Coordinates of C-alpha atoms in Angstrom, one line a residue:
M1 CA 34.2 -13.1 60.7
G2 CA 33.8 -12.1 57.1
T3 CA 35.1 -8.5 57.5
H4 CA 37.9 -9.7 59.8
E5 CA 39.1 -12.3 57.3
K6 CA 39.2 -9.8 54.5
N7 CA 41.3 -7.4 56.6
E8 CA 43.5 -10.2 57.7
N9 CA 44.5 -10.9 54.1
K10 CA 45.4 -7.3 53.6
G11 CA 47.5 -6.6 56.8
G12 CA 47.1 -9.2 59.5
F13 CA 44.7 -9.2 62.4
F14 CA 45.7 -5.6 63.4
A15 CA 43.9 -4.3 60.4
A16 CA 40.6 -5.3 62.1
M17 CA 41.4 -2.7 64.7
T18 CA 40.7 1.0 64.2
S19 CA 43.3 3.0 62.4
G20 CA 44.0 5.1 65.5
I21 CA 44.8 2.1 67.6
S22 CA 47.0 0.7 64.9
K23 CA 49.0 3.9 64.8
L24 CA 49.4 3.9 68.5
G25 CA 50.6 0.2 68.4
N26 CA 53.2 1.1 65.7
A27 CA 54.4 4.0 67.6
M28 CA 54.9 2.1 70.9
H29 CA 56.6 -0.8 69.1
R30 CA 59.1 1.6 67.6
S31 CA 59.8 3.6 70.6
V32 CA 59.9 1.5 73.8
N33 CA 62.7 -0.9 72.5
G34 CA 64.6 2.1 71.2
F35 CA 64.4 4.1 74.4
L36 CA 65.1 1.3 76.8
G37 CA 67.2 -1.2 74.8
Y38 CA 65.0 -3.9 76.2
E39 CA 65.9 -6.5 73.7
G40 CA 67.0 -10.1 74.0
V41 CA 67.6 -13.1 71.7
E42 CA 66.7 -16.6 72.7
V43 CA 68.3 -19.2 70.4
I44 CA 65.5 -21.6 69.3
N45 CA 64.1 -22.9 66.1
P46 CA 60.5 -21.8 66.1
E47 CA 59.7 -24.1 63.2
G48 CA 60.9 -27.2 65.1
G49 CA 62.5 -30.1 63.4
K50 CA 63.3 -33.8 63.6
E51 CA 65.3 -33.4 66.8
D52 CA 62.4 -31.7 68.5
A53 CA 60.0 -34.5 67.5
E54 CA 62.3 -37.1 68.9
E55 CA 62.8 -35.3 72.1
E56 CA 59.0 -34.9 72.5
A57 CA 58.7 -38.7 71.8
H58 CA 61.2 -39.5 74.6
K59 CA 59.1 -37.4 77.0
G60 CA 56.2 -39.8 76.4
R61 CA 53.8 -37.4 74.9
W62 CA 54.1 -38.3 71.2
K63 CA 55.4 -41.3 69.4
Q64 CA 56.1 -41.2 65.7
E65 CA 53.2 -43.5 64.9
D66 CA 50.9 -41.4 67.1
R67 CA 51.8 -38.3 65.0
E68 CA 51.2 -40.0 61.7
S69 CA 47.9 -41.5 62.8
Y70 CA 46.8 -38.1 64.2
W71 CA 47.8 -36.3 60.9
K72 CA 45.8 -38.8 58.9
M73 CA 42.7 -38.0 61.0
M74 CA 43.2 -34.3 61.1
H75 CA 44.4 -33.1 57.7
K76 CA 40.8 -33.1 56.3
Y77 CA 39.9 -30.4 58.8
I78 CA 42.4 -27.8 57.6
G79 CA 40.8 -24.4 57.5
S80 CA 38.0 -25.5 59.9
D81 CA 37.0 -24.5 63.4
V82 CA 37.8 -27.6 65.4
T83 CA 36.7 -26.3 68.8
S84 CA 34.2 -29.1 69.4
M85 CA 33.8 -31.0 66.1
V86 CA 36.8 -33.4 66.5
T87 CA 37.3 -36.1 69.1
L88 CA 40.9 -35.8 70.2
P89 CA 43.2 -38.4 71.8
V90 CA 43.6 -38.0 75.5
I91 CA 47.4 -38.2 75.1
I92 CA 47.4 -34.5 74.2
F93 CA 45.3 -33.4 77.2
E94 CA 46.2 -32.0 80.6
P95 CA 44.2 -32.9 83.7
M96 CA 42.2 -29.6 83.7
T97 CA 39.1 -28.3 81.9
M98 CA 38.6 -25.0 80.2
L99 CA 36.5 -23.9 83.1
Q100 CA 39.4 -24.4 85.4
K101 CA 41.9 -22.8 83.0
M102 CA 39.7 -19.7 83.2
A103 CA 40.4 -19.5 86.9
E104 CA 44.2 -19.3 86.4
L105 CA 43.7 -15.6 85.7
M106 CA 43.1 -15.2 89.5
E107 CA 46.6 -16.2 90.5
Y108 CA 47.8 -12.6 90.6
S109 CA 44.5 -11.1 91.5
H110 CA 46.2 -8.9 94.1
L111 CA 47.1 -6.7 91.2
L112 CA 43.4 -5.8 90.8
D113 CA 43.3 -5.1 94.5
L114 CA 46.2 -2.6 94.0
A115 CA 44.3 -1.1 91.0
D116 CA 41.2 -0.6 93.2
E117 CA 43.2 1.1 95.9
C118 CA 45.1 3.3 93.5
E119 CA 43.9 6.9 93.0
D120 CA 46.0 7.5 89.8
P121 CA 43.8 6.6 86.8
Y122 CA 46.8 5.7 84.7
M123 CA 48.5 3.5 87.3
R124 CA 45.2 1.7 87.7
L125 CA 45.6 0.6 84.1
V126 CA 49.2 -0.4 84.7
Y127 CA 48.2 -2.8 87.6
A128 CA 45.1 -4.1 85.8
S129 CA 46.8 -4.7 82.5
S130 CA 49.8 -6.5 84.2
W131 CA 47.1 -8.8 85.8
A132 CA 45.8 -9.5 82.3
I133 CA 49.3 -10.3 81.0
S134 CA 50.2 -12.5 84.0
V135 CA 48.0 -15.5 82.9
Y136 CA 50.0 -15.8 79.6
Y137 CA 52.7 -17.7 81.5
A138 CA 50.2 -20.4 82.1
F139 CA 48.8 -20.2 78.6
Q140 CA 52.2 -21.3 77.1
R141 CA 51.5 -24.8 78.2
T142 CA 50.9 -26.9 75.1
W143 CA 48.6 -29.5 76.6
K144 CA 45.0 -29.2 75.7
P145 CA 42.4 -28.7 78.5
F146 CA 39.2 -30.9 78.4
N147 CA 36.2 -29.4 76.8
P148 CA 33.5 -28.9 79.5
I149 CA 30.3 -30.9 79.5
L150 CA 27.2 -28.8 79.1
G151 CA 26.2 -27.7 82.6
E152 CA 29.6 -28.4 84.1
T153 CA 30.8 -25.9 86.7
Y154 CA 34.0 -25.0 88.5
E155 CA 34.1 -23.4 92.0
F156 CA 37.2 -21.9 93.6
T157 CA 37.8 -20.2 97.0
N158 CA 40.5 -19.7 99.5
H159 CA 42.8 -17.5 97.5
N160 CA 43.1 -13.7 98.2
G161 CA 39.5 -13.7 99.4
V162 CA 38.3 -14.4 95.8
S163 CA 35.2 -16.5 95.1
F164 CA 35.3 -17.8 91.5
L165 CA 32.6 -19.6 89.5
S166 CA 32.5 -20.7 85.9
E167 CA 29.8 -22.7 84.0
Q168 CA 29.6 -24.2 80.6
V169 CA 26.4 -22.4 79.3
S170 CA 26.3 -23.8 75.7
H171 CA 27.7 -26.8 73.8
H172 CA 27.1 -25.7 70.2
P173 CA 28.7 -23.3 70.0
P174 CA 30.9 -24.0 73.0
M175 CA 30.5 -21.1 75.4
S176 CA 31.5 -20.6 79.0
A177 CA 30.7 -17.8 81.5
G178 CA 32.6 -16.8 84.6
H179 CA 32.3 -14.6 87.7
A180 CA 34.7 -13.8 90.4
E181 CA 34.6 -11.3 93.2
N182 CA 36.4 -10.2 96.4
E183 CA 36.2 -7.0 98.4
H184 CA 38.1 -5.0 95.7
F185 CA 36.8 -6.1 92.3
I186 CA 34.2 -8.0 90.2
Y187 CA 35.2 -10.0 87.2
D188 CA 32.8 -11.1 84.6
V189 CA 33.5 -13.0 81.3
T190 CA 31.6 -14.6 78.5
S191 CA 33.9 -16.8 76.3
K192 CA 33.2 -18.4 72.9
L193 CA 36.6 -19.6 71.6
K194 CA 36.9 -20.1 67.8
T195 CA 39.7 -22.0 66.2
K196 CA 41.2 -22.4 62.7
F197 CA 43.2 -25.6 62.1
L198 CA 45.9 -24.8 59.6
G199 CA 47.6 -28.3 59.4
N200 CA 50.5 -28.2 61.8
S201 CA 49.3 -25.1 63.6
L202 CA 46.1 -23.8 65.2
D203 CA 44.9 -20.3 65.5
V204 CA 42.7 -19.6 68.6
Y205 CA 40.5 -16.5 68.5
P206 CA 39.4 -15.3 71.9
V207 CA 35.9 -14.3 71.0
G208 CA 34.6 -13.1 74.3
R209 CA 34.0 -10.1 76.6
T210 CA 36.0 -9.6 79.8
R211 CA 35.1 -6.8 82.2
V212 CA 36.5 -5.9 85.6
T213 CA 34.7 -3.5 88.0
L214 CA 36.8 -1.9 90.6
K215 CA 34.6 -1.5 93.6
R216 CA 35.9 1.6 95.3
D217 CA 35.0 4.1 92.4
G218 CA 32.9 1.8 90.2
V219 CA 35.5 1.9 87.4
V220 CA 34.8 -0.6 84.6
L221 CA 37.6 -1.9 82.5
E222 CA 37.1 -3.9 79.4
L223 CA 39.8 -6.2 77.9
V224 CA 40.4 -7.3 74.3
P225 CA 43.3 -9.8 74.2
P226 CA 45.3 -10.9 71.1
L227 CA 44.8 -14.2 69.3
T228 CA 46.9 -17.2 70.2
K229 CA 48.8 -19.4 67.8
V230 CA 49.8 -23.0 68.6
N231 CA 52.7 -23.9 66.4
N232 CA 54.1 -27.4 65.4
L233 CA 50.9 -29.0 66.7
I234 CA 51.8 -32.5 65.3
F235 CA 55.3 -32.3 63.9
G236 CA 58.2 -30.6 65.8
R237 CA 58.4 -29.0 69.2
T238 CA 55.0 -27.5 70.0
W239 CA 55.1 -23.9 71.2
V240 CA 52.6 -21.1 71.8
D241 CA 52.7 -17.5 70.7
S242 CA 50.2 -14.6 71.1
P243 CA 51.2 -12.0 68.5
G244 CA 49.1 -8.8 68.5
E245 CA 47.6 -6.0 70.5
M246 CA 46.1 -6.3 73.9
I247 CA 43.8 -3.3 74.7
M248 CA 42.3 -2.5 78.1
T249 CA 39.9 0.5 78.2
N250 CA 38.3 2.5 81.0
L251 CA 34.8 2.6 79.7
A252 CA 34.0 5.8 81.6
T253 CA 36.9 8.0 80.7
G254 CA 38.3 6.4 77.5
D255 CA 41.7 6.1 79.0
K256 CA 43.4 2.9 77.8
V257 CA 46.5 0.8 77.7
V258 CA 47.7 -0.7 74.4
L259 CA 50.2 -3.4 74.7
Y260 CA 52.0 -5.1 71.7
F261 CA 52.8 -8.7 72.0
Q262 CA 55.8 -9.1 69.6
P263 CA 55.6 -12.2 67.3
C264 CA 58.4 -14.8 67.7
G265 CA 60.9 -14.5 64.8
W266 CA 63.7 -16.8 63.7
F267 CA 66.0 -17.9 66.5
G268 CA 63.4 -16.7 69.0
A269 CA 64.0 -13.0 68.3
G270 CA 61.3 -10.9 70.2
R271 CA 59.7 -14.0 71.7
Y272 CA 57.7 -13.2 74.9
E273 CA 58.3 -9.4 74.6
V274 CA 55.5 -7.0 75.4
D275 CA 55.7 -3.2 74.9
G276 CA 53.2 -0.4 75.1
Y277 CA 51.7 2.7 76.7
V278 CA 49.0 3.9 78.9
Y279 CA 47.2 6.7 77.0
N280 CA 44.8 9.3 78.2
T281 CA 41.5 10.0 76.5
A282 CA 43.3 12.3 74.0
E283 CA 45.6 9.3 73.1
E284 CA 48.6 11.0 74.6
P285 CA 51.1 8.5 76.2
K286 CA 51.4 8.9 80.0
I287 CA 53.2 5.7 81.1
L288 CA 55.3 3.3 79.1
M289 CA 55.2 -0.4 79.9
T290 CA 57.7 -3.1 78.9
G291 CA 58.6 -6.7 79.8
K292 CA 58.1 -10.3 78.9
W293 CA 54.9 -12.2 79.4
N294 CA 56.7 -15.2 80.7
E295 CA 58.8 -13.2 83.3
S296 CA 57.8 -9.7 84.4
M297 CA 56.3 -6.3 83.5
S298 CA 57.7 -2.9 84.3
Y299 CA 56.5 0.7 83.9
Q300 CA 58.0 4.2 83.8
P301 CA 56.4 7.7 83.4
C302 CA 56.9 9.2 80.0
D303 CA 56.6 12.4 78.0
M304 CA 54.3 13.2 75.1
E305 CA 56.8 11.6 72.7
G306 CA 56.7 8.4 74.8
E307 CA 60.3 8.9 76.2
P308 CA 61.0 8.2 79.8
L309 CA 60.7 11.3 82.0
P310 CA 64.0 12.6 83.5
N311 CA 64.7 11.5 87.1
T312 CA 62.3 8.5 86.8
E313 CA 63.2 4.8 86.7
L314 CA 61.8 1.6 85.4
K315 CA 59.9 -0.2 88.1
V316 CA 58.8 -3.8 88.2
V317 CA 55.0 -4.1 88.7
W318 CA 54.6 -8.0 88.3
H319 CA 57.0 -10.9 88.0
V320 CA 56.2 -14.6 87.8
A321 CA 56.1 -16.7 90.9
K322 CA 58.5 -19.5 91.5
T323 CA 57.3 -22.7 89.7
P324 CA 57.7 -26.4 90.4
E325 CA 60.8 -28.0 88.7
N326 CA 60.3 -30.8 86.2
D327 CA 56.5 -30.7 86.5
K328 CA 55.0 -33.2 84.0
F329 CA 52.4 -30.7 82.7
Q330 CA 54.4 -27.6 83.3
Y331 CA 51.9 -26.6 86.0
T332 CA 52.5 -23.7 88.4
H333 CA 51.9 -24.1 92.1
F334 CA 48.6 -22.2 91.6
A335 CA 47.5 -24.6 88.8
H336 CA 48.0 -27.5 91.2
K337 CA 45.8 -25.6 93.7
I338 CA 43.1 -25.3 91.0
N339 CA 42.8 -29.1 90.9
S340 CA 43.0 -29.5 94.7
F341 CA 40.0 -30.0 96.9
D342 CA 41.7 -27.5 99.3
T343 CA 40.4 -24.6 97.2
A344 CA 36.9 -26.1 96.8
P345 CA 34.1 -24.6 98.9
K346 CA 31.8 -26.4 101.3
K347 CA 29.4 -29.0 99.7
L348 CA 31.0 -28.9 96.3
L349 CA 28.5 -29.1 93.4
A350 CA 28.4 -32.5 91.7
S351 CA 29.0 -30.7 88.4
D352 CA 32.5 -29.5 89.4
S353 CA 35.3 -30.1 87.0
R354 CA 37.5 -31.6 89.8
L355 CA 35.1 -34.6 89.9
R356 CA 35.3 -35.5 86.2
P357 CA 36.5 -39.2 86.0
D358 CA 38.5 -38.6 82.8
R359 CA 40.3 -35.6 84.3
Y360 CA 41.0 -37.5 87.5
A361 CA 42.3 -40.6 85.8
L362 CA 44.7 -38.5 83.6
E363 CA 45.9 -36.7 86.7
K364 CA 46.8 -40.1 88.2
G365 CA 48.5 -41.2 84.9
D366 CA 46.0 -43.7 83.8
L367 CA 45.6 -42.8 80.1
S368 CA 43.6 -45.8 79.2
K369 CA 40.9 -45.1 81.9
A370 CA 41.0 -41.4 81.0
G371 CA 40.3 -42.2 77.4
S372 CA 37.4 -44.5 78.1
E373 CA 35.9 -42.2 80.7
K374 CA 36.1 -39.3 78.3
S375 CA 34.3 -41.3 75.6
S376 CA 31.7 -42.2 78.2
L377 CA 31.1 -38.7 79.2
E378 CA 30.8 -37.5 75.6
E379 CA 28.3 -40.2 74.7
R380 CA 26.2 -39.4 77.9
Q381 CA 26.1 -35.8 76.7
R382 CA 24.9 -36.8 73.3
A383 CA 22.2 -39.0 74.9
E384 CA 21.1 -36.2 77.2
K385 CA 20.8 -33.9 74.1
R386 CA 18.7 -36.4 72.2
T387 CA 16.4 -36.8 75.2
R388 CA 15.9 -33.0 75.5
E389 CA 15.1 -32.7 71.8
A390 CA 12.7 -35.5 71.9
K391 CA 10.8 -33.7 74.7
G392 CA 11.0 -30.3 73.0
Q393 CA 13.2 -28.9 75.8
S394 CA 16.3 -26.8 75.8
F395 CA 19.0 -26.4 78.3
V396 CA 19.2 -23.3 80.5
P397 CA 22.2 -22.5 82.6
R398 CA 21.7 -22.3 86.4
W399 CA 24.1 -19.5 87.4
F400 CA 24.2 -17.3 84.4
D401 CA 21.3 -15.8 82.3
L402 CA 21.5 -15.2 78.5
T403 CA 20.9 -11.5 77.9
E404 CA 19.6 -9.7 74.8
E405 CA 22.9 -8.0 74.4
V406 CA 25.1 -8.9 71.5
T407 CA 28.5 -7.3 71.3
S408 CA 31.0 -7.3 68.5
T409 CA 34.6 -8.5 68.8
P410 CA 37.5 -8.5 66.3
W411 CA 36.6 -12.1 65.5
G412 CA 32.8 -12.1 65.5
D413 CA 29.7 -11.2 67.4
L414 CA 29.1 -12.5 70.9
E415 CA 26.0 -13.2 72.9
I416 CA 26.5 -12.1 76.5
Y417 CA 25.7 -14.2 79.6
Q418 CA 25.2 -12.4 82.9
Y419 CA 25.8 -13.7 86.4
N420 CA 22.4 -13.9 88.1
G421 CA 23.5 -13.8 91.7
L422 CA 21.9 -17.1 92.6
Y423 CA 25.2 -18.7 93.4
A424 CA 25.9 -16.2 96.2
K425 CA 22.6 -17.1 97.7
H426 CA 23.3 -20.8 97.3
R427 CA 26.7 -20.4 99.1
A428 CA 25.2 -18.2 101.9
D429 CA 22.5 -20.9 102.6
I430 CA 25.3 -23.5 102.9
D431 CA 27.4 -21.3 105.1
S432 CA 24.5 -20.6 107.4
S433 CA 23.7 -24.3 107.7
G434 CA 27.1 -24.9 109.5
S435 CA 28.2 -27.6 107.1
S436 CA 31.8 -28.7 107.5
S437 CA 34.5 -28.2 104.9
N438 CA 35.2 -30.8 102.1
D439 CA 37.1 -33.9 103.0
E440 CA 38.9 -35.2 99.9
V441 CA 37.8 -38.8 100.6
D442 CA 34.2 -37.8 100.9
V443 CA 34.3 -35.5 97.8
K444 CA 35.9 -38.1 95.6
S445 CA 32.9 -40.3 96.3
I446 CA 30.6 -37.8 94.7
E447 CA 29.6 -38.9 91.2
F448 CA 30.2 -36.3 88.5
N449 CA 26.8 -35.2 87.3
P450 CA 26.4 -31.8 85.5
W451 CA 23.0 -32.8 84.1
Q452 CA 21.2 -32.6 87.4
Y453 CA 21.7 -28.8 87.9
G454 CA 20.7 -27.2 84.6
N455 CA 17.2 -26.0 84.1
L456 CA 15.0 -27.0 81.2
S457 CA 12.6 -24.9 79.2
T458 CA 10.0 -25.9 76.7
Q459 CA 10.8 -24.7 73.1

């Protein structure tokens, strides 16, 4: 983080990238809007104000006394990483954990199917990068997901043939690992979010490694996303922005797509806009991409200068699906499926996020019970840790193994966890036993217990 912070003072987070990538990003930002005239102004006040605060209070999320109390508690943490060091009030939470939020990336997984079926190496990157952008519609929600308990898991099936699994593999620092697969692709991620609390805003650094393997040709794509900024966290209308570059690279050929997420300016100028190019290994533009991360993405073949080729047209590759109206947590239909037992596999693990009593209470609107259950789970986790330490034991994840690999990211080094394949065997054994699918009444009777599944090793 030291090098990155020095660069950040000189020229923002882009300075942490290589000079070549920065030049590419500057070029694409200049050219795409100029060539296509893809500009729009949304009249908002990104800094918020008294009116916004009152409107939020009327919605029932914040009352003025809540804001003042929260500020008194939080102001001492300015400049700190508050990922897991601060106990937060349940009023700011949504009924979902970070492990479930990781699964939201699977909503438009059909784009990875198209990437796998595509023979054009540049169109593969168009499909795959559009898939990576699609989740940002869900990321604009300003409710905070619950931090997973160590050993907690989330399983997801019954969507586009995808089997998804995530597990909380470390508590300090908080780290999650995920694996998803269908007949077209394999998705693997290790995530170790870092945050910096800045008073009325929060910077979220996506320290992690995301890789997608396309099965037909064995193509491996690696994704580096931009940071996320949560603005007006306490005072004013809370809103989310992700200014910066997203880079997806074909590790075999060096082809890449570089997309620039434009920062939101005054009166909303540039908000949501994404522009960029697919480049070959010689860093020559091949396809331009443009759109808004909360609406759609389009593409068009281009020449060496980045201008659209004659007799070609801009084509939509992705657009956001219809969403529920007036949803309390601004959930998509897919987000509701994530909480549903309809997407749970047979014999759901007792460590699954759906079974958390605090999450379930919040989903049902019982904030008091959600708060007490959250405190109870956190105290149980601390007690389990004390017991392990007294016995000289350490927690070992069940479904992911810690490797010796350490990779660098723009925001710090990352230890890599690898899917060990045991979950597939676990599921195959259940399927072969002929067990019936989940019944919600029966599943709800399962006590949430992430501690029974982790392995222990003697230090």
